[in-house]
PDB file of C-alpha atoms in Angstrom:
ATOM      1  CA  UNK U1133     -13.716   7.783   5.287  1.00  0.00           C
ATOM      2  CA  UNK U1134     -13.935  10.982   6.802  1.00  0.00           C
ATOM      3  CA  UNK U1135     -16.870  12.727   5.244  1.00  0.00           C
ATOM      4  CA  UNK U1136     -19.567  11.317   1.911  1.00  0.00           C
ATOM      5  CA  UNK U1137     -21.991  13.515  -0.035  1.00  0.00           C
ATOM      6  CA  UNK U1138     -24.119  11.877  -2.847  1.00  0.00           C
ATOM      7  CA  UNK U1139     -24.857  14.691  -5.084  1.00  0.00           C
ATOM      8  CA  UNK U1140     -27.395  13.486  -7.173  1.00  0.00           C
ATOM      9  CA  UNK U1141     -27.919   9.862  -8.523  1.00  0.00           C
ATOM     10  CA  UNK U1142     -24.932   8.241  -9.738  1.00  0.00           C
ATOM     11  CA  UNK U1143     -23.085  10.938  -8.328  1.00  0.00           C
ATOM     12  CA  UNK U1144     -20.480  10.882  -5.067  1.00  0.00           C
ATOM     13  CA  UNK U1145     -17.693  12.710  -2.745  1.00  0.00           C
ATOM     14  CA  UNK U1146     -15.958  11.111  -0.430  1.00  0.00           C
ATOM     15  CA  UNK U1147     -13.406  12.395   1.469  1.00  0.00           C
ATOM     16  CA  UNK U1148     -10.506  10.331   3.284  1.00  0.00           C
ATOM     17  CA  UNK U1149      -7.085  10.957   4.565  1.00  0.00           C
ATOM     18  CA  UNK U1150      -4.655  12.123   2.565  1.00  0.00           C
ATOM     19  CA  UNK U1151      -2.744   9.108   4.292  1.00  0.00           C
ATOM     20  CA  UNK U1152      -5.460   6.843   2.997  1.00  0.00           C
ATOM     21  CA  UNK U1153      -5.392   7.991  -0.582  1.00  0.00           C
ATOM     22  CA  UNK U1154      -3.571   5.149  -2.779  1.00  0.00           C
ATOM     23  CA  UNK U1155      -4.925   2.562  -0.577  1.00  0.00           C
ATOM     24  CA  UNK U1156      -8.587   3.835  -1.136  1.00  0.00           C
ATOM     25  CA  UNK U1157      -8.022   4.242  -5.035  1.00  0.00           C
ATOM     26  CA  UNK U1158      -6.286   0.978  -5.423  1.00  0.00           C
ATOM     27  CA  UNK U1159      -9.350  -0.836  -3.663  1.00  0.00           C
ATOM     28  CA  UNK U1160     -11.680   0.952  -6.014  1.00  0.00           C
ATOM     29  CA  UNK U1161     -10.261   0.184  -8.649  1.00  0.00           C
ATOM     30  CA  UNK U1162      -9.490  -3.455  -8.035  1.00  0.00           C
ATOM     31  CA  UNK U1163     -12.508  -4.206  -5.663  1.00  0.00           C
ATOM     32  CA  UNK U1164     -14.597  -2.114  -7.329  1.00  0.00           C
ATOM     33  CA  UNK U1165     -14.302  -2.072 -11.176  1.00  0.00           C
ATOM     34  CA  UNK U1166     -13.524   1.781 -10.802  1.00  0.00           C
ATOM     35  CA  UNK U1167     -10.906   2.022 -13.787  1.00  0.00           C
ATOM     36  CA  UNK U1168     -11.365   5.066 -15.128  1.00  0.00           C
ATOM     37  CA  UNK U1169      -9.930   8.179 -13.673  1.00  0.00           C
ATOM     38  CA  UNK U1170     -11.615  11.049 -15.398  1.00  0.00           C
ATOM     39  CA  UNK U1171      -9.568  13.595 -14.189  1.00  0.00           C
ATOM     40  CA  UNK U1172      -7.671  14.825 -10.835  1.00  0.00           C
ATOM     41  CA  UNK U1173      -8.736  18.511 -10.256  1.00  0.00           C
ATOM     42  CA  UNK U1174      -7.781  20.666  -7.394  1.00  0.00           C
ATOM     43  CA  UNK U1175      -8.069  23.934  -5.687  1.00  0.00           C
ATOM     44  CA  UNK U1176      -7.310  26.065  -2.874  1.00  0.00           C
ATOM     45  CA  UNK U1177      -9.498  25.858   0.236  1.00  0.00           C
ATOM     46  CA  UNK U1178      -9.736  26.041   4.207  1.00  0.00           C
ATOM     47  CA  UNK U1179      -6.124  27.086   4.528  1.00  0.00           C
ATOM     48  CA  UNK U1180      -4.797  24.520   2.342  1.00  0.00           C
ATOM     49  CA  UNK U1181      -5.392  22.568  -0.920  1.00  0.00           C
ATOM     50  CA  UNK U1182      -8.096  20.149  -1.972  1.00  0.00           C
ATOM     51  CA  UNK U1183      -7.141  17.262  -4.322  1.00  0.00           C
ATOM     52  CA  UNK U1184     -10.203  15.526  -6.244  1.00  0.00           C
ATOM     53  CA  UNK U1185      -9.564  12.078  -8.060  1.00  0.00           C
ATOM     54  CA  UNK U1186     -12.500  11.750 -10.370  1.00  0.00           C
ATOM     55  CA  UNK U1187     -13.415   8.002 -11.178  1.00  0.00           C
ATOM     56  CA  UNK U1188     -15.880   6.564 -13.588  1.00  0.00           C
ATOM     57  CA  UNK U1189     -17.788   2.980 -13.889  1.00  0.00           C
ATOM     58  CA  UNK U1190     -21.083   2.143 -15.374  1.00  0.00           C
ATOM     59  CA  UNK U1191     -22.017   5.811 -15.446  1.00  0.00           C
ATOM     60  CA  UNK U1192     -21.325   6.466 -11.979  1.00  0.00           C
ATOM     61  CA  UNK U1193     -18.970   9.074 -11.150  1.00  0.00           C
ATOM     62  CA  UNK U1194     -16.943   8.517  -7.834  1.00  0.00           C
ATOM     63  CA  UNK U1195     -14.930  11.668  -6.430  1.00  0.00           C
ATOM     64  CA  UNK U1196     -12.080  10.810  -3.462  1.00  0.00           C
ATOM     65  CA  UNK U1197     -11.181  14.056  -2.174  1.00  0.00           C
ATOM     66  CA  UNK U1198      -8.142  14.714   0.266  1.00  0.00           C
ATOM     67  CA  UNK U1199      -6.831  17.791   2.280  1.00  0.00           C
ATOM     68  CA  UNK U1200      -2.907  18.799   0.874  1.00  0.00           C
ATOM     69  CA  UNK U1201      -1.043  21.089   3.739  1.00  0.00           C
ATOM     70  CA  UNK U1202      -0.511  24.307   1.471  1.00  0.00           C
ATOM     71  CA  UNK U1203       2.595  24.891   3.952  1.00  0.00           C
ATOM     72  CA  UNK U1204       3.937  21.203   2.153  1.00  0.00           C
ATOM     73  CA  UNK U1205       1.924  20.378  -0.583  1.00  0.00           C
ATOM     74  CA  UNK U1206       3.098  16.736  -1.125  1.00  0.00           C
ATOM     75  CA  UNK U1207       0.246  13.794  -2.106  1.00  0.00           C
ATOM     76  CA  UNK U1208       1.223  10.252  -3.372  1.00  0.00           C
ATOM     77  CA  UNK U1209       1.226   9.522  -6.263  1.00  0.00           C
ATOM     78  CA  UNK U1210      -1.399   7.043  -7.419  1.00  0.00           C
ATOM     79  CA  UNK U1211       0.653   6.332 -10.758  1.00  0.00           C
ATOM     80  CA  UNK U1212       1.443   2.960 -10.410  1.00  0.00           C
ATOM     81  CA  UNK U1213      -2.394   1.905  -9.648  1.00  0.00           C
ATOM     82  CA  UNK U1214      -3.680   3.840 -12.538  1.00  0.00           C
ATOM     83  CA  UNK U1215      -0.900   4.714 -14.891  1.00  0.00           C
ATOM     84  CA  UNK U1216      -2.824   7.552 -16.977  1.00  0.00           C
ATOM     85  CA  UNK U1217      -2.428   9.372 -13.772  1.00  0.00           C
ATOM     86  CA  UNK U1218       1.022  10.567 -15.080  1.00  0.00           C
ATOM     87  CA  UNK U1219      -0.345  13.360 -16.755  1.00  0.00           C
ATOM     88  CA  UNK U1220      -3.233  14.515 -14.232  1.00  0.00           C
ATOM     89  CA  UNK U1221      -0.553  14.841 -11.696  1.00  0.00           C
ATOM     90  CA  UNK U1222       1.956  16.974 -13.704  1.00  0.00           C
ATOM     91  CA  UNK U1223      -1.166  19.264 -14.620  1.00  0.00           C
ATOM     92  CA  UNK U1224      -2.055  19.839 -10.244  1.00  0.00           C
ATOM     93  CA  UNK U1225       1.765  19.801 -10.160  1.00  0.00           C
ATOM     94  CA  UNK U1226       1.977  22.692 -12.432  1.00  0.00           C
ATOM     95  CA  UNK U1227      -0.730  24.596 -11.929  1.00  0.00           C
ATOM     96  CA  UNK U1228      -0.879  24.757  -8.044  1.00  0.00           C
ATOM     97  CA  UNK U1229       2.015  23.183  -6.687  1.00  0.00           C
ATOM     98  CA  UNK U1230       1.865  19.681  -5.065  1.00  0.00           C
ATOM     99  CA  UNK U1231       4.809  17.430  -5.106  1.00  0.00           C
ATOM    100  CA  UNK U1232       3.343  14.042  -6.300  1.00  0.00           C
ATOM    101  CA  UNK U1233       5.606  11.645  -4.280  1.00  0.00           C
ATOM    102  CA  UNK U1234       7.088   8.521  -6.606  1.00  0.00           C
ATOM    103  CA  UNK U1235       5.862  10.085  -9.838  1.00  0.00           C
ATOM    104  CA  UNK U1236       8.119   8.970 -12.797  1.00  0.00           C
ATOM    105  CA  UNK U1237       8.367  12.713 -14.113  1.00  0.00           C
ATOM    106  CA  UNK U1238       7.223  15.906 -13.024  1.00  0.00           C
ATOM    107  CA  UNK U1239       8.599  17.868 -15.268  1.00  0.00           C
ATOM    108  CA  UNK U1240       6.094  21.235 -16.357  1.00  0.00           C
ATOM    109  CA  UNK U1241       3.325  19.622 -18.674  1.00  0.00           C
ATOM    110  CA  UNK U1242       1.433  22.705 -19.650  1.00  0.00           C
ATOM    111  CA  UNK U1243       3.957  25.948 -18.605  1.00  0.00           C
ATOM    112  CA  UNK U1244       6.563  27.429 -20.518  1.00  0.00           C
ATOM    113  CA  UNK U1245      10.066  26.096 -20.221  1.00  0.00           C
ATOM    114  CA  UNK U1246      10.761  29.858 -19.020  1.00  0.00           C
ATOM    115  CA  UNK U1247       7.944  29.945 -16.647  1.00  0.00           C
ATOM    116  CA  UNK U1248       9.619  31.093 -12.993  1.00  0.00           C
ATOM    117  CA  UNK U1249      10.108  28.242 -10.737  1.00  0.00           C
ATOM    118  CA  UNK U1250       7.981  27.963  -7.456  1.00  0.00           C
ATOM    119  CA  UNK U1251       5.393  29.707  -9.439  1.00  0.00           C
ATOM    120  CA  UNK U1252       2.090  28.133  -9.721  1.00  0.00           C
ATOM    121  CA  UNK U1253      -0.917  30.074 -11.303  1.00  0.00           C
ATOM    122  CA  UNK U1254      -3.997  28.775  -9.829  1.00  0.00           C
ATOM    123  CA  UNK U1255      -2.137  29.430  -6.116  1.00  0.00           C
ATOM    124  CA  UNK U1256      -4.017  32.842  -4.777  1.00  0.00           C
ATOM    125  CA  UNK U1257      -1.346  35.488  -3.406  1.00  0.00           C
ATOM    126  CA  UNK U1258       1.268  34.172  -5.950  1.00  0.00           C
ATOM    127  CA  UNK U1259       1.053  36.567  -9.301  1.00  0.00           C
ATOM    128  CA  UNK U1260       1.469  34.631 -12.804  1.00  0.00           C
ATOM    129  CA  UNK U1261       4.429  36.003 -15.091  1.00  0.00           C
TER     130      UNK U1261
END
């Protein structure tokens, strides 16, 4: 673990390395009861790109955060731990970029078959059709 931040109660970040990232979220879930994925949410930061996995049990909400090189934005992907994952990762693939290694399909999930490859709207410096 690289860095932890507890929010409020029932509420925490931690951050490991991207490297790290499937075997963290397969402990949690299997160790851990940590199930649910909420979400995956992401953003542009510090040079690069952030990548939050949002996970849920008994009302606590869990947030693994990685760094993603914006020069190669490639994560694993965490699909075959939690398979409802699929669709989290086409959305970050979509909308900024990141090349989910081992996912199933990333074909576009919310842009238009048209939309320009290489184009990802939530990337700053990159201007949406």
């Amino acid at each position: 673990m690289l860095e932890r931040r507890i929010q409020r109660e029932r509420r925490v970040f931690i951050k490991v390395p991207l490297e790290k990232l499937k075997d963290v979220i397969k402990t949690l879930v299997e160790k851990h009861g940590f199930r649910h994925l909420i979400t995956i949410t992401g953003l542009e930061a510090n040079g690069g790109l952030e990548l939050f996995y949002h996970l849920s049990r008994g009302g606590v909400i869990l947030s693994v955060w990685v760094d993603v090189p914006e020069g190669k934005p490639v994560a694993p992907t965490i699909t075959d731990v939690i398979p409802g994952a699929v669709l989290y990762e086409r959305e970050v693939h979509d909308l900024l970029g990141v090349e989910f290694e081992g996912h199933p399909d990333l074909s576009p999930l919310l842009l238009p078959d048209d939309w320009p490859r290489g184009v990802h709207p939530l990337r700053g410096g990159r201007e949406a059709a």
